[in-house]
XYZ file of C-alpha atoms in Angstrom:
572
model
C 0.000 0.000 0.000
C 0.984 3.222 -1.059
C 2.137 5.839 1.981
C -1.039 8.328 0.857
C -3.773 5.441 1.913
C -1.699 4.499 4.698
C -4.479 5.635 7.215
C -3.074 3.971 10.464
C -0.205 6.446 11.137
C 0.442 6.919 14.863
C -1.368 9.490 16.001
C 0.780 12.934 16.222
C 1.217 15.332 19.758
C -1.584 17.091 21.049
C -2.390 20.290 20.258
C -3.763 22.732 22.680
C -6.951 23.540 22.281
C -7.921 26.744 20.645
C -8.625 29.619 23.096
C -8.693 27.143 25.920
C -9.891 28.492 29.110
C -10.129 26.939 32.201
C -13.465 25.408 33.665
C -15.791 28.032 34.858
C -17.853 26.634 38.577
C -21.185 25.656 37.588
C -20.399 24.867 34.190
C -21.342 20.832 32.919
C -18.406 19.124 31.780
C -17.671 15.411 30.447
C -14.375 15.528 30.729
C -14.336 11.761 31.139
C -15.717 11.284 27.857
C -14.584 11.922 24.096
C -17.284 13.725 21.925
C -18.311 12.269 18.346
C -20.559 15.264 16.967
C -22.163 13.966 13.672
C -24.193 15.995 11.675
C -25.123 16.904 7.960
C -22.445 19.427 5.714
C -23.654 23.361 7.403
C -24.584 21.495 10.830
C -21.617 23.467 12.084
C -19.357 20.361 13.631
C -16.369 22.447 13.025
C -17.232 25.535 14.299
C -19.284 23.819 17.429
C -16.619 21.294 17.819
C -13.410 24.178 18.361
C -15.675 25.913 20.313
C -16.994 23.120 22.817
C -13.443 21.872 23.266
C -12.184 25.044 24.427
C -14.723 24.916 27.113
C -14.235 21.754 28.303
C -10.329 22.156 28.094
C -10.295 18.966 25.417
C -8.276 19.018 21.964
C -10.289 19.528 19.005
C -10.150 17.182 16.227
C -11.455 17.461 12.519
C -11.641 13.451 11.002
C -11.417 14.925 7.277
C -8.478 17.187 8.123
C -6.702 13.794 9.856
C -7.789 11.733 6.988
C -5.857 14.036 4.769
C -3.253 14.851 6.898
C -2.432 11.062 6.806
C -3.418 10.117 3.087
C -1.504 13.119 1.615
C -4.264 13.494 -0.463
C -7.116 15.837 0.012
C -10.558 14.013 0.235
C -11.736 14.863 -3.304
C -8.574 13.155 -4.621
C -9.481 10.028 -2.352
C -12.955 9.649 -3.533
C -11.787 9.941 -7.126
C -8.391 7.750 -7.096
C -9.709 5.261 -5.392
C -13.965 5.416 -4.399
C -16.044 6.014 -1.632
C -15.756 2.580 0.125
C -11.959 2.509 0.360
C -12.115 6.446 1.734
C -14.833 5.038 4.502
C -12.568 2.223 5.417
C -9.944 4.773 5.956
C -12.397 6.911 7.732
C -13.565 4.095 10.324
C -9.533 3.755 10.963
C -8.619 7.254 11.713
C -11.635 7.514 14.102
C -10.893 4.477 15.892
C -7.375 5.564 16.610
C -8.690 9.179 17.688
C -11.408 7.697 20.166
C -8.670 5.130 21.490
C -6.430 7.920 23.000
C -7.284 10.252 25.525
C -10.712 12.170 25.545
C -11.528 14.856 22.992
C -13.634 16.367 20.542
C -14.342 15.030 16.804
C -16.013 16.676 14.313
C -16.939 13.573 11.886
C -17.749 14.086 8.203
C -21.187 13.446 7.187
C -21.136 9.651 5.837
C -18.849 8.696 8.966
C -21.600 7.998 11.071
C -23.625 6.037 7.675
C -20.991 3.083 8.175
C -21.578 0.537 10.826
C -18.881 -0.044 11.472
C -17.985 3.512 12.529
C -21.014 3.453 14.814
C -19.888 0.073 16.278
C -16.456 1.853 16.924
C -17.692 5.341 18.409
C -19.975 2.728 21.030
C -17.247 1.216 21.739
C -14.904 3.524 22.394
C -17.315 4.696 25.063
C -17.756 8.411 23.669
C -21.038 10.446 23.554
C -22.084 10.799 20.049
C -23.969 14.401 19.844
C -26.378 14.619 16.684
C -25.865 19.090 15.422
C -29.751 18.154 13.660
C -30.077 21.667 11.600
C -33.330 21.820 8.845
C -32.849 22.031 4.990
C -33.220 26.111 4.805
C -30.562 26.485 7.285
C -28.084 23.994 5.770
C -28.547 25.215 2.630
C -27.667 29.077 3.455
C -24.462 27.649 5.059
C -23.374 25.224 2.218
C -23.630 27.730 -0.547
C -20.853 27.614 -3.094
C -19.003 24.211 -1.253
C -18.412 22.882 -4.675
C -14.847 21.274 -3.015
C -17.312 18.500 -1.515
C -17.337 15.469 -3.821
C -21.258 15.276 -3.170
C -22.374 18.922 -3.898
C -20.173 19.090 -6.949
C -21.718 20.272 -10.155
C -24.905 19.194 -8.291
C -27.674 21.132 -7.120
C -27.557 21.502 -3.088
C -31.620 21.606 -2.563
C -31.516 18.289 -4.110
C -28.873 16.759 -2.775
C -29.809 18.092 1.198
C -32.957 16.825 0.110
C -31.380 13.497 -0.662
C -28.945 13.238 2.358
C -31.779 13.920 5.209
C -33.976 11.487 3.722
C -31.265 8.879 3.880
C -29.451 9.821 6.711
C -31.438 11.378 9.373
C -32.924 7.939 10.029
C -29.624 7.014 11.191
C -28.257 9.805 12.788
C -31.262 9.468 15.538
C -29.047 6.971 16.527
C -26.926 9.196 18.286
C -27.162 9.412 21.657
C -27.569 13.038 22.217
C -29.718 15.116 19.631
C -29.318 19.323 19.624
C -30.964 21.092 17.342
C -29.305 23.559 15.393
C -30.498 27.301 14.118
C -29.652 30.368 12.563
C -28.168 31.617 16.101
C -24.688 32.654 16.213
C -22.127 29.919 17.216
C -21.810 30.638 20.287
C -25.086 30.365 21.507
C -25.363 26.894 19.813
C -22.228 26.231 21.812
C -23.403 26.894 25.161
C -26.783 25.050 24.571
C -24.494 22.223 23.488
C -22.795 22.213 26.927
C -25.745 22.324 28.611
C -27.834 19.353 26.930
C -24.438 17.299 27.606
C -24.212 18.272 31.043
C -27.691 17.373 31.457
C -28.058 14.060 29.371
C -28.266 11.249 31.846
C -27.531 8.421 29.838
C -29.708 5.209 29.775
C -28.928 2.241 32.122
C -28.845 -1.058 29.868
C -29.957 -4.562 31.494
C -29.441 -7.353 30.007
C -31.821 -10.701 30.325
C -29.413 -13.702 29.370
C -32.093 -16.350 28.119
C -31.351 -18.150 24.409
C -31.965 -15.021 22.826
C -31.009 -12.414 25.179
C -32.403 -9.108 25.226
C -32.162 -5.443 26.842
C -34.309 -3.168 29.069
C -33.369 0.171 28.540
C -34.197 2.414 32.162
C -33.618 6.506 31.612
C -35.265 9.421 30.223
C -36.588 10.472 26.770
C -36.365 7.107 25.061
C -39.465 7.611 22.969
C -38.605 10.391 21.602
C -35.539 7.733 20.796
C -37.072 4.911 20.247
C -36.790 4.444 15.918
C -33.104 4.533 16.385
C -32.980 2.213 19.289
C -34.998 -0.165 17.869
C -34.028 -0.151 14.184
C -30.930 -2.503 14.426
C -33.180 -5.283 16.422
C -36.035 -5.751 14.260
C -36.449 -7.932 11.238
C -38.036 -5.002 9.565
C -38.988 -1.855 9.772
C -42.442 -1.959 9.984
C -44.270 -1.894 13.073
C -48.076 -1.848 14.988
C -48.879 0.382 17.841
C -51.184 -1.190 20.420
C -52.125 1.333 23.473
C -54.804 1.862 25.597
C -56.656 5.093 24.586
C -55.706 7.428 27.947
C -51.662 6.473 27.391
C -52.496 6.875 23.411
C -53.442 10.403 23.950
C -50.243 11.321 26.620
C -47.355 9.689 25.204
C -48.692 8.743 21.415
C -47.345 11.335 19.406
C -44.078 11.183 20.966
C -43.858 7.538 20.292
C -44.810 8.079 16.601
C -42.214 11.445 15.670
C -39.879 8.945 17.395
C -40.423 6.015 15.446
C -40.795 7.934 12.379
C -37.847 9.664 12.719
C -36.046 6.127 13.259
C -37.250 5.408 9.928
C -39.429 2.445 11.359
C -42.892 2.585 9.094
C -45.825 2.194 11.500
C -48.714 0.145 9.800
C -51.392 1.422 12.461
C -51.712 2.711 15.868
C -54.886 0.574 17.699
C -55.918 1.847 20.450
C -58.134 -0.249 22.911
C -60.235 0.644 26.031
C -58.425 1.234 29.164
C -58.252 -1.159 32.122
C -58.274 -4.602 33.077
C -61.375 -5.565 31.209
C -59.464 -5.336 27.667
C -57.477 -8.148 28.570
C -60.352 -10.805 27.139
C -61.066 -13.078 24.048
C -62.977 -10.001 22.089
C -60.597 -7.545 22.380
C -58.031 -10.183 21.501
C -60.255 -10.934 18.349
C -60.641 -7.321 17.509
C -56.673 -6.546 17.943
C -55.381 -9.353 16.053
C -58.088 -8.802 12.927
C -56.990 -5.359 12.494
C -53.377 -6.027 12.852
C -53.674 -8.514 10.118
C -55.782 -5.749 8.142
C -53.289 -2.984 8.020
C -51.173 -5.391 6.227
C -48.361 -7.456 8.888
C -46.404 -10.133 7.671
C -44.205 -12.693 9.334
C -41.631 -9.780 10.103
C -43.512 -6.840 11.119
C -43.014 -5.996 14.917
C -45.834 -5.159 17.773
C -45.230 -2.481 19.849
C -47.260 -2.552 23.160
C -47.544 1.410 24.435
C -48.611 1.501 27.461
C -49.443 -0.351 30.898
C -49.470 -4.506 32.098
C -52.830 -4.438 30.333
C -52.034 -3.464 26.543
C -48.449 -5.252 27.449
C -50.054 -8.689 28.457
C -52.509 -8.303 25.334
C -50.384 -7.347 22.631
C -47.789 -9.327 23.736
C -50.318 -12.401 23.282
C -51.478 -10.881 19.955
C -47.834 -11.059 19.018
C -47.233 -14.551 19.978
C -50.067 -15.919 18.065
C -50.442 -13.599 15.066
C -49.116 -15.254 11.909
C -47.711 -17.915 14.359
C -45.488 -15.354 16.222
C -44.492 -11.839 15.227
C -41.521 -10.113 16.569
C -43.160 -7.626 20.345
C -41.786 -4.811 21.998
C -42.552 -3.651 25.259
C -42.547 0.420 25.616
C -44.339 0.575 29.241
C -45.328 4.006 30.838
C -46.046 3.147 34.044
C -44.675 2.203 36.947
C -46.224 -1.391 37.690
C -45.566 -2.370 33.438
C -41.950 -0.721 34.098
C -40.813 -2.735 37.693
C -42.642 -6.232 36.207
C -44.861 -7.427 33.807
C -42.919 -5.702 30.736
C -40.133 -7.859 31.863
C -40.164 -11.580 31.892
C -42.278 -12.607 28.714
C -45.670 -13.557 29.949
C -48.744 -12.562 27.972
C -52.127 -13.365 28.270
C -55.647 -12.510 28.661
C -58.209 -13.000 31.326
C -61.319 -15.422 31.792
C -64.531 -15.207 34.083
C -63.092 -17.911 35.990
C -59.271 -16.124 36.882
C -56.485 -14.077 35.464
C -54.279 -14.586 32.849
C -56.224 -18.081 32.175
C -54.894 -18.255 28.613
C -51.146 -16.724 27.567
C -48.005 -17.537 26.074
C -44.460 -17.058 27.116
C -43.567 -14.635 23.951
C -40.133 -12.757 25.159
C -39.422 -9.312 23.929
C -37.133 -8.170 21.410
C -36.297 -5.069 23.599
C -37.662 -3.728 26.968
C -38.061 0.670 26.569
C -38.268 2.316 29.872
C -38.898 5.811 29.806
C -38.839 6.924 32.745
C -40.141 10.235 31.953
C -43.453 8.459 31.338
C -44.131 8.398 35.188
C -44.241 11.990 35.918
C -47.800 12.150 33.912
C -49.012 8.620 35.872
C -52.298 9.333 37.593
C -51.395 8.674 41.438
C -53.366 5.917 41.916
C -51.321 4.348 39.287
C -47.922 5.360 40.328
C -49.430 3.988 43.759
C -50.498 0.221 42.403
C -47.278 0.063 41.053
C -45.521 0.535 44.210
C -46.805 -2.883 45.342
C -44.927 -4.760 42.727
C -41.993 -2.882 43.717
C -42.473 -3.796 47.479
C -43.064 -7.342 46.413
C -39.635 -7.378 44.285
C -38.321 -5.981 47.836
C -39.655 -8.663 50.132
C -38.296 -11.256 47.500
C -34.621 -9.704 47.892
C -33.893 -8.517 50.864
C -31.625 -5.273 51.195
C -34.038 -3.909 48.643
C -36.678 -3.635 51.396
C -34.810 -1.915 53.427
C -34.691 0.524 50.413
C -38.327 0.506 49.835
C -39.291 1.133 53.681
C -36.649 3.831 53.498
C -38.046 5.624 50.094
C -41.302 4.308 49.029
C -43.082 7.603 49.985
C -40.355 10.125 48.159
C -40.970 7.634 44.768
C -44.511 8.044 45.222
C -44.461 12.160 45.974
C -42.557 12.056 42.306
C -38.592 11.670 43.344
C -37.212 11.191 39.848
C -34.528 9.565 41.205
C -35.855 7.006 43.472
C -38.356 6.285 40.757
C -35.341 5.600 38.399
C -33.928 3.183 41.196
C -36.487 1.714 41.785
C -37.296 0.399 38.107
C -33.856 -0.501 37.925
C -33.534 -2.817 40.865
C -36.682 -4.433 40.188
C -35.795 -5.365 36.840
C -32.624 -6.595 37.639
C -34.139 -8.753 40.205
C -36.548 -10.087 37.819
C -34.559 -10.257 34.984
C -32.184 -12.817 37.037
C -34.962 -14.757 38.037
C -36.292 -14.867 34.847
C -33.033 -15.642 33.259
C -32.347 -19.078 35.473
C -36.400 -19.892 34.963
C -37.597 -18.304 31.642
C -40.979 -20.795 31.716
C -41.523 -20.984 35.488
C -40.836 -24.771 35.165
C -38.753 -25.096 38.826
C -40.136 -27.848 40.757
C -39.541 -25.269 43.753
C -38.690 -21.590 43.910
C -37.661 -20.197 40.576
C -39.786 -17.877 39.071
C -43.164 -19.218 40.912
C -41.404 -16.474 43.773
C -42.397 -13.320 41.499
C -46.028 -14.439 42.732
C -45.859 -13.305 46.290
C -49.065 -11.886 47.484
C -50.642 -12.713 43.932
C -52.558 -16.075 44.692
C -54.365 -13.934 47.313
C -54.384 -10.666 44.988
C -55.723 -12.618 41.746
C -58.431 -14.182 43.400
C -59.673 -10.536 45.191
C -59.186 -8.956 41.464
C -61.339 -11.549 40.064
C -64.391 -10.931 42.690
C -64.070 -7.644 41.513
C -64.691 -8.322 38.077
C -61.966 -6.069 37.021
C -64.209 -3.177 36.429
C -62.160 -0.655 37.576
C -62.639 -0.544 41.300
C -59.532 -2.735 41.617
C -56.443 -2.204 40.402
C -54.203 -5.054 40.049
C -51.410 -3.656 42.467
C -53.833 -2.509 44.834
C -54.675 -6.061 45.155
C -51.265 -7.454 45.139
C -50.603 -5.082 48.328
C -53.250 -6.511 50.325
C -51.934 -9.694 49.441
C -48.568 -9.249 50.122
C -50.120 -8.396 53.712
C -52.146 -11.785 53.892
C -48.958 -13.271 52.352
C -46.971 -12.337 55.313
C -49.631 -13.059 58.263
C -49.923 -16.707 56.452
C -46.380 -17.027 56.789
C -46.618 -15.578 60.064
C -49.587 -18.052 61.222
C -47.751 -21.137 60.060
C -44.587 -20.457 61.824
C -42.537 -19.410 59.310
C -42.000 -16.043 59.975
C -41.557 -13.715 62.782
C -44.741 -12.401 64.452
C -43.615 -8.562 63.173
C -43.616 -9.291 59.528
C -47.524 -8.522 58.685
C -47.102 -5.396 60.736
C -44.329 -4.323 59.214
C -45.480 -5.133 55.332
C -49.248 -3.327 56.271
C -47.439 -0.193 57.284
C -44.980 0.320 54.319
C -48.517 -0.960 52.214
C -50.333 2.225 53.914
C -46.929 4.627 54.044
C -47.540 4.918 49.901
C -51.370 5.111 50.231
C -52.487 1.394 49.656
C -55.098 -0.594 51.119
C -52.876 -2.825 53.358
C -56.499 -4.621 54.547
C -59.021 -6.119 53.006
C -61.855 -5.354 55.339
C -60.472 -1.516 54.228
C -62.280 -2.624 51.073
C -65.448 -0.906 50.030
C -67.224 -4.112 48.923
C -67.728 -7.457 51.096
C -65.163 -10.401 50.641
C -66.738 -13.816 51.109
C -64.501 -16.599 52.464
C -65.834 -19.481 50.192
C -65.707 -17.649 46.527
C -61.969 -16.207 47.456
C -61.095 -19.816 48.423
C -62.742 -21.150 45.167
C -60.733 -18.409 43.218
C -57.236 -19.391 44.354
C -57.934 -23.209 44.207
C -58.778 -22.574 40.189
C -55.718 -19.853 40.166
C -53.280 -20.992 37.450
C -50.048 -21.451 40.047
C -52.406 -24.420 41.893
C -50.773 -28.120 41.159
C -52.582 -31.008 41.151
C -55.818 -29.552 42.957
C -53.722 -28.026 45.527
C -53.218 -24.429 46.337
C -49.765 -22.911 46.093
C -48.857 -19.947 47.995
C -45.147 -18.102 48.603
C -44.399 -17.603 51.727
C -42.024 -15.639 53.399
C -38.775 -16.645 56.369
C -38.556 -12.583 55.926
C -37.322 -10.244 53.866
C -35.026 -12.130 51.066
C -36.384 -15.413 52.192
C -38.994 -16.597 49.974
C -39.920 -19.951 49.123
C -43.210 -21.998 47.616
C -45.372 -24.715 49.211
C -48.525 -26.655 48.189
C -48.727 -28.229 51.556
C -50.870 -25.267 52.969
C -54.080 -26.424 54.936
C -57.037 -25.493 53.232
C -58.274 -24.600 56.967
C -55.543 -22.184 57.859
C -56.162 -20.201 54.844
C -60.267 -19.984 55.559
C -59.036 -18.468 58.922
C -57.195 -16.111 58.092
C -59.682 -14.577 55.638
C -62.222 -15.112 58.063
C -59.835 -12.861 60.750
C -59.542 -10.802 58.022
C -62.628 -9.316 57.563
C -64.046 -12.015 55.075
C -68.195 -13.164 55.586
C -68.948 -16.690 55.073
């Protein structure tokens, strides 16, 4: 190889940054961090890029000018010796070599990002890639006359902007920091730059390690992200919406823009009834016809917007559509979020129980937005609290968390909301991982049902009209949970106490005489003895040692339990 293509040159001294200052108090920084800023020609990289790395005290590096400080050969003379593909190799190189020394800022050309490759590299390296997303008029005032450009020359700009947004925007959302550009001077740009970087909290990534592993993604702003976060999973890019009509009209348009701007095609957006009662054989019907009318094939993907309900339906839509269409879960709030986006169960209900009929469909990807939960009714931020109490009776320190925080998370604390999503999916996603189809003859997943076998069967006498919410009723089971452990020697005489008050600290019914309807004894006990975790006409509760010491058992007298709802508050 010639010394011009010879793109692998060690990397020459630093230079000092251009008017480098030092670090003003109360300025963001991310010092520990190189920045990739990516960005169509007149998105200002350059100009941005000099500017940004003088306040953050990082070098400033241009990929074209390195490319062509180590070809010898000015781009132009690249692309037309030797073609685009051997320049991009050459690209990929110098940027990898940049990103592998000490932090800095690049200004990338426009294609850089286009390769792969180059993406694969800028992740790896672990720098922030920052999308400069300018619109057509404003690009095309600032790339008047660049007729050096291989792409604009001879050419007509309008068309070719025209041409380049169209193909690359798609894939520039796949940045992950977007700042949009105006016709403000540089230096205002600069500063709001600074600030979106010292303000971007970036995503915490889980990983569920069954056959085919996937990710839940816990942070903020991910739908307005979610096209470029789900382009590189799915087998194409078309998609259905499912979402229940009150999270439809919150958080539906910001799903769509994001999508769209992803480049993901969405087929239709169906939105279903809110609440518990969707979850049946109609509204399964329904669904699945009018997924199959707006034209799904074998590798168009369901996305599930919204709560357990649309994510236990459309996941089971999903699994049984065409014989099993690719799902993603996009819950918004907290009780979807903590547990049942997580884990691959879907199903719908019968008269007789919940979640009667279902499949075990996993998810391709698991999107958390947190920022979902600061528009969550209270009542729902509430019922999801009891999963996330149940996930801390299961594990042990996390209690201690829970008794210490639950009411902060509930009052809104965006951080102890974030935690909280975070540990419980961890904790589930383990569990999950060493029992994907709850097949343990003991333990194992069957342990994510604490306080449910009593919670089901009170949701079901309810009818699931409303006046129920399914984590309302797992919190009054995880009380009866404990005083059944409690009453059968298991557990300390404390525990029931101690779970009702945490239950009531976050503003649940933590008894179920506290209910506004009448319990009878005999139809709850018919309820759990039909509940799908019974084996071989037994019940089968989890019961607790304490905190981080659960375990199942079927031997349960029948007698003991009768008692107990009796004590309760339960009539005949």
């Amino acid at each position: 190889m010639s010394r011009n293509l010879d793109l692998t040159a060690p990397d020459r001294p630093e230079r000092a940054p251009e008017t480098a200052r030092p670090h003003r108090p109360g300025e963001p920084v991310a010092q520990e961090r190189s920045i990739v800023l990516i960005g169509l020609p007149g998105a200002g990289k350059s100009a941005i890029g000099r500017r940004l790395a003088a306040r953050m005290g990082l070098p400033f590096r241009d990929a074209d000018v390195e490319i062509e400080a180590a070809a010898g050969l000015p781009i132009t003379e690249i692309f037309a010796r030797y073609g685009e593909p051997h320049f991009r190799d050459g690209e990929r190189r110098v940027i990898a070599r940049l990103l592998a020394g000490p932090p800095l800022v690049l200004a990338t050309g426009g294609g850089a990002f286009m390769d792969p490759a180059t993406r694969r590299a800028v992740t790896a390296s672990g720098a922030m890639s920052v999308w400069l997303r300018a619109r057509a008029p404003t690009l095309l005032r600032r790339v008047a006359g660049r007729d050096h450009r291989p792409m604009f020359h001879g050419r007509d700009p309008a068309a070719v902007l025209d041409g380049l947004i169209t193909a690359r925007h798609p894939i520039y959302t796949e940045a992950e920091l977007i700042v949009d550009c105006t016709d403000e001077p540089p230096e205002t740009t600069t500063r709001r730059v600074m600030a979106a970087i010292g303000n971007h909290a970036e995503a915490e990534r889980l990983t569920v390690p069954l056959s085919q592993p996937y990710d839940i993604l816990v942070g903020g702003n991910l739908l307005a992200r979610a096209g470029a976060l789900l382009a590189p999973l799915l087998p194409s890019r078309r998609v259905v919406v499912i979402a229940d009509a009150n999270v439809a009209s919150r958080h539906g348009l910001s799903l769509r823009a994001g999508l769209e701007e992803g480049g993901l095609t969405i087929l239709a957006e169906i939105v279903v009834p809110p609440g518990e009662a969707t979850k049946s054989f109609p509204s399964y019907a329904e669904v699945t016809e009018r997924v199959l009318a707006a034209g799904a094939d074998r590798r168009t993907t369901v996305i599930a917007l919204g709560g357990g309900v649309v994510g236990d339906l459309a996941g089971f839509v999903a699994a049984t559509t065409l014989r099993g269409l690719a799902f993603v879960q996009v819950p918004t709030t907290l009780l979807a979020q903590v547990d049942s986006s997580v884990g691959g169960k879907t199903g719908i209900n019968l008269k007789s129980g919940k979640n009667l009929v279902g499949a075990f469909h996993q998810p391709k990807l698991v999107l958390a937005d947190t920022a979902t939960l600061a528009t969550l009714p209270a009542r729902e931020l509430r019922a999801g609290w009891a999963e996330v109490a149940k996930h801390g009776l299961l594990d042990g320190p996390l209690w201690d968390w829970c008794e210490a925080n639950g009411p902060a998370a509930i009052a809104g604390d965006p951080a102890a909301l974030r935690h909280a999503v975070l540990a419980s999916c961890k904790l589930k996603g383990a569990v999950v991982a060493a029992d994907e189809r709850e097949e343990a003859p003991d333990g194992g997943r069957a342990l994510l049902n604490l306080g449910h076998t009593f919670g089901h069967a009170i949701e079901a006498e309810c009818g699931y009209d409303g006046s129920l919410l399914h984590g309302e009723a797992v919190a009054i089971g995880l009380v009866l949970a404990a005083a059944l452990s409690t009453r059968l020697g298991h557990a300390e005489a404390g525990l029931p106490a101690r779970v009702a008050r945490h239950v009531a600290s976050v503003g649940l019914r933590a008894r179920i005489v506290d209910m506004p309807r009448p319990f009878s004894t005999e139809r709850l006990m018919a309820r759990m003895r039909s509940d799908k975790k019974a084996r071989e006409g037994k019940m089968r509760f989890i019961l607790l040692r304490g905190p981080g010491q659960a375990f199942t058992s079927s031997d349960v007298p029948e007698d003991a339990v009768e008692s107990l709802l009796r004590d309760a508050g339960c009539g005949a």
